[in-house]
Coordinates of C-alpha atoms in Angstrom, one line a residue:
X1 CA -12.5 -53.9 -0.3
X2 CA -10.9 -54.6 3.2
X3 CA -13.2 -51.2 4.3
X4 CA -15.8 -52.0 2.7
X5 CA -16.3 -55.5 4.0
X6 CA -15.5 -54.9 7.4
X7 CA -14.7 -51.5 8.3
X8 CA -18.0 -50.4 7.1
X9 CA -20.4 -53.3 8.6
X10 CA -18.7 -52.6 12.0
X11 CA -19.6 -48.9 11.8
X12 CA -22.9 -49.6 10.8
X13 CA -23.3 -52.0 13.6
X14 CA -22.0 -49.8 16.4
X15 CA -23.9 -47.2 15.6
X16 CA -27.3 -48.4 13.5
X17 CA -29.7 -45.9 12.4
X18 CA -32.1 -44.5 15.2
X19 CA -34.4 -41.5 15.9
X20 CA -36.4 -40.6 18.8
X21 CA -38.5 -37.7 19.6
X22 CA -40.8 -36.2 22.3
X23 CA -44.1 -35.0 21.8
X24 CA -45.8 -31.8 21.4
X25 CA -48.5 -30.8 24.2
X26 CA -51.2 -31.3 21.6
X27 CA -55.2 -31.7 21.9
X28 CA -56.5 -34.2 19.0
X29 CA -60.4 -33.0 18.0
X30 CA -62.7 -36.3 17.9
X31 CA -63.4 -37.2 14.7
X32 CA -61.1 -37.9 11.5
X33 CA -57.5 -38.5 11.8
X34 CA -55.0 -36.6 13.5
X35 CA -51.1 -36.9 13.9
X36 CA -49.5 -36.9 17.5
X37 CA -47.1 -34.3 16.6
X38 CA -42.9 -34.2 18.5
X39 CA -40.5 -31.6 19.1
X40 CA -37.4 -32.0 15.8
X41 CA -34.5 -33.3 17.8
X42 CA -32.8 -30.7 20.0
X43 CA -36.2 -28.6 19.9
X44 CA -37.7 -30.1 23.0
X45 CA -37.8 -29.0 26.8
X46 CA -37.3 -31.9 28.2
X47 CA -36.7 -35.7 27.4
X48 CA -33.9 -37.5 25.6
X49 CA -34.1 -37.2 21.7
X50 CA -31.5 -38.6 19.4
X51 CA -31.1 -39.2 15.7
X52 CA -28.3 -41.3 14.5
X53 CA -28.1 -40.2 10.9
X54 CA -29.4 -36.7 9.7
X55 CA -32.8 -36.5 8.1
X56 CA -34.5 -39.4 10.1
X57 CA -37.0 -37.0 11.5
X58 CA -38.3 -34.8 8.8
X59 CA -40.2 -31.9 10.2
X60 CA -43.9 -30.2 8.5
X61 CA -44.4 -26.9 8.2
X62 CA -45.3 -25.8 11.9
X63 CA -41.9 -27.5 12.3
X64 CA -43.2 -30.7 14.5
X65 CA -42.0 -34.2 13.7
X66 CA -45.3 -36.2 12.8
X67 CA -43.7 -39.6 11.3
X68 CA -39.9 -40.7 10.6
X69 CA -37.9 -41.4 7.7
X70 CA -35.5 -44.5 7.2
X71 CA -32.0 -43.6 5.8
X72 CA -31.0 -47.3 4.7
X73 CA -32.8 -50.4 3.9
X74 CA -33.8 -53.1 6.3
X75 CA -35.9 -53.9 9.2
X76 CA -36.9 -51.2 11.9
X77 CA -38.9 -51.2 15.0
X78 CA -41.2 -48.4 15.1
X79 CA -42.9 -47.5 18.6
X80 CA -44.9 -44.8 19.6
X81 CA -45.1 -44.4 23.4
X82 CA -47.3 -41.9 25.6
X83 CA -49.6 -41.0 28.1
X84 CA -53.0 -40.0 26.3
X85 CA -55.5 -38.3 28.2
X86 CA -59.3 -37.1 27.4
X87 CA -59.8 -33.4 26.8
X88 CA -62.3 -31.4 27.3
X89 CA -64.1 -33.8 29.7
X90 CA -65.0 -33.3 33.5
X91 CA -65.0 -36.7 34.0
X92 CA -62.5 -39.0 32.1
X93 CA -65.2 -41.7 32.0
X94 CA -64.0 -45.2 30.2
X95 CA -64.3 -43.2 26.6
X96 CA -60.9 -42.8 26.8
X97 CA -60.6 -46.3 25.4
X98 CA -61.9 -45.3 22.5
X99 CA -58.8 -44.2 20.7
X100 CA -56.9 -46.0 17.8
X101 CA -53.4 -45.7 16.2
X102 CA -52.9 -46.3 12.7
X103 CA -49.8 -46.8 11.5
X104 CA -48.5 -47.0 7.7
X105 CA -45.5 -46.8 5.9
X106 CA -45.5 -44.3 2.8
X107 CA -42.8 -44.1 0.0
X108 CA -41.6 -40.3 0.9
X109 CA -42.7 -38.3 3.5
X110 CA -45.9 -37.0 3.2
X111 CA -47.5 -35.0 6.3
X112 CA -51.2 -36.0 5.2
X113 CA -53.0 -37.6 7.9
X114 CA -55.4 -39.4 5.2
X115 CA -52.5 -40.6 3.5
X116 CA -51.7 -42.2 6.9
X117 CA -55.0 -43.8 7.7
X118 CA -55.7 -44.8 4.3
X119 CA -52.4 -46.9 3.8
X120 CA -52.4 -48.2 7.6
X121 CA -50.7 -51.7 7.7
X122 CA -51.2 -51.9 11.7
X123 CA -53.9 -50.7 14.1
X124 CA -53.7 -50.8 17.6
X125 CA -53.8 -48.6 21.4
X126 CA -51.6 -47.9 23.7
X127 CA -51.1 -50.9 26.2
X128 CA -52.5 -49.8 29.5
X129 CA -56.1 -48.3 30.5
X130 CA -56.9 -46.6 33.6
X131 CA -60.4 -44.4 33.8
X132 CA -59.0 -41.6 33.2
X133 CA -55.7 -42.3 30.9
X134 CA -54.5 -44.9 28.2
X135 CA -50.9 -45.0 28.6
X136 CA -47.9 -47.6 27.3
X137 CA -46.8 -48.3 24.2
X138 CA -47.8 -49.8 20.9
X139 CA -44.6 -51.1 18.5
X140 CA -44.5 -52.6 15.1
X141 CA -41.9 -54.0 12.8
X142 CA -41.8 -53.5 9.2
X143 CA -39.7 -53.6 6.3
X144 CA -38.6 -50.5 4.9
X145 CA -36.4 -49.2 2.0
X146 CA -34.0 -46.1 2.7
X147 CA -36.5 -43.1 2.1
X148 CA -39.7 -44.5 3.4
X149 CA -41.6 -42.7 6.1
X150 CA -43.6 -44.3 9.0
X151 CA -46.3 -42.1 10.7
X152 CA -49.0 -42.7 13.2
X153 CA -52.2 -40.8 13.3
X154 CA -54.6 -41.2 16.2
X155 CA -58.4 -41.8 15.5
X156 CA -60.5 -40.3 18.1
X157 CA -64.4 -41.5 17.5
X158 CA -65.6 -41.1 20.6
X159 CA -64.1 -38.7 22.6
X160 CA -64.4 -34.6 22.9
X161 CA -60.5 -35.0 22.4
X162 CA -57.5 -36.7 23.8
X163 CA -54.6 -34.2 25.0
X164 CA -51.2 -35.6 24.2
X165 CA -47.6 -34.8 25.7
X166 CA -49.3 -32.6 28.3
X167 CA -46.8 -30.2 29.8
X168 CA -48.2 -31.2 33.6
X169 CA -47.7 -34.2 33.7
X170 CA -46.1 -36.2 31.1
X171 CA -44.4 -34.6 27.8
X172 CA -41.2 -36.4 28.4
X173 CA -43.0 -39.8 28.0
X174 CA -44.4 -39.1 24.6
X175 CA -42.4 -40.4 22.2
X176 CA -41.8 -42.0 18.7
X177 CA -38.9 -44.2 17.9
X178 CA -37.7 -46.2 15.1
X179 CA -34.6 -48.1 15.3
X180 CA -32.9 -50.2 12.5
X181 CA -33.0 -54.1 13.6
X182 CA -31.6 -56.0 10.9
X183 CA -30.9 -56.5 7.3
X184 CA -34.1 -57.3 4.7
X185 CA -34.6 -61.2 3.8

């Protein structure tokens, strides 16, 4: 009881479940949904990547991490972090605004983009626009029971594309996270 009761909680606490990965040098098509896809955890070239407890980061079957599984019940921070950039433009014009990220919570994993878009319980962008680059962060906390899966897909209306994690300049600043922050009410 004695381990249980204490032992346990303080092992939990000093090491909480957490995953992060860095992205794939992708190019997301305009149109549709599509997934910002990150290197399984000791996979990528360069960036820090961690996972706490095994199985957090589920991978599809080109062997890319497209959303993130939680291993126990409670509340988790979920971010997704990057430096998006048009593709297939000359001119970066202000149409790189036009990009969304949908995020949902689904009750396995399940690498289907629709299944993302369709069950989204946030929407947002990245925090910061220049002409030619929408880059920051965009974080949400949610609920979630041991075995859920969070994902992110990308919605790309207007533009030709948007490359992601590109290799020149920023693949180690593409990233998703999710990190256990407290019990459920």
């Amino acid at each position: 009881m004695l381990n249980r009761r204490v032992k346990d909680v303080h092992t939990h606490l000093l090491r909480p479940p957490a995953v992060r990965v860095i992205g794939v040098e992708w190019l997301a098509r305009k149109g549709g949904y599509t997934h910002l896809p990150c290197y399984a955890v000791g996979a990528q070239p360069v960036g820090i990547a961690y996972e706490t407890r095994p199985g957090m980061a589920p991978t599809n079957s080109a062997g890319n991490v497209v959303g993130l599984t939680a291993p126990v019940d409670g509340r988790y921070r979920y971010t997704i972090g990057g430096n998006v950039s048009p593709g297939l433009q000359s001119s970066g014009a202000d149409q790189v605004h036009m990009m969304w990220l949908d995020v949902a919570v689904l009750p396995a994993p399940d690498f289907n983009t629709a299944s993302v878009g369709n069950n989204a319980l946030a929407t947002g962008s990245l925090s910061s626009w220049t002409s030619y680059s929408n880059c920051g962060t965009f974080t949400v906390e949610v609920p979630m029971r041991a075995g859920n899966f969070i994902s992110c897909v990308a919605r790309t209306p207007d533009l030709a594309g948007i490359g992601w994690a590109d290799a020149r300049f920023h693949t180690s600043t593409c990233f998703q996270e999710l990190r256990w922050i407290g019990e459920l009410p």
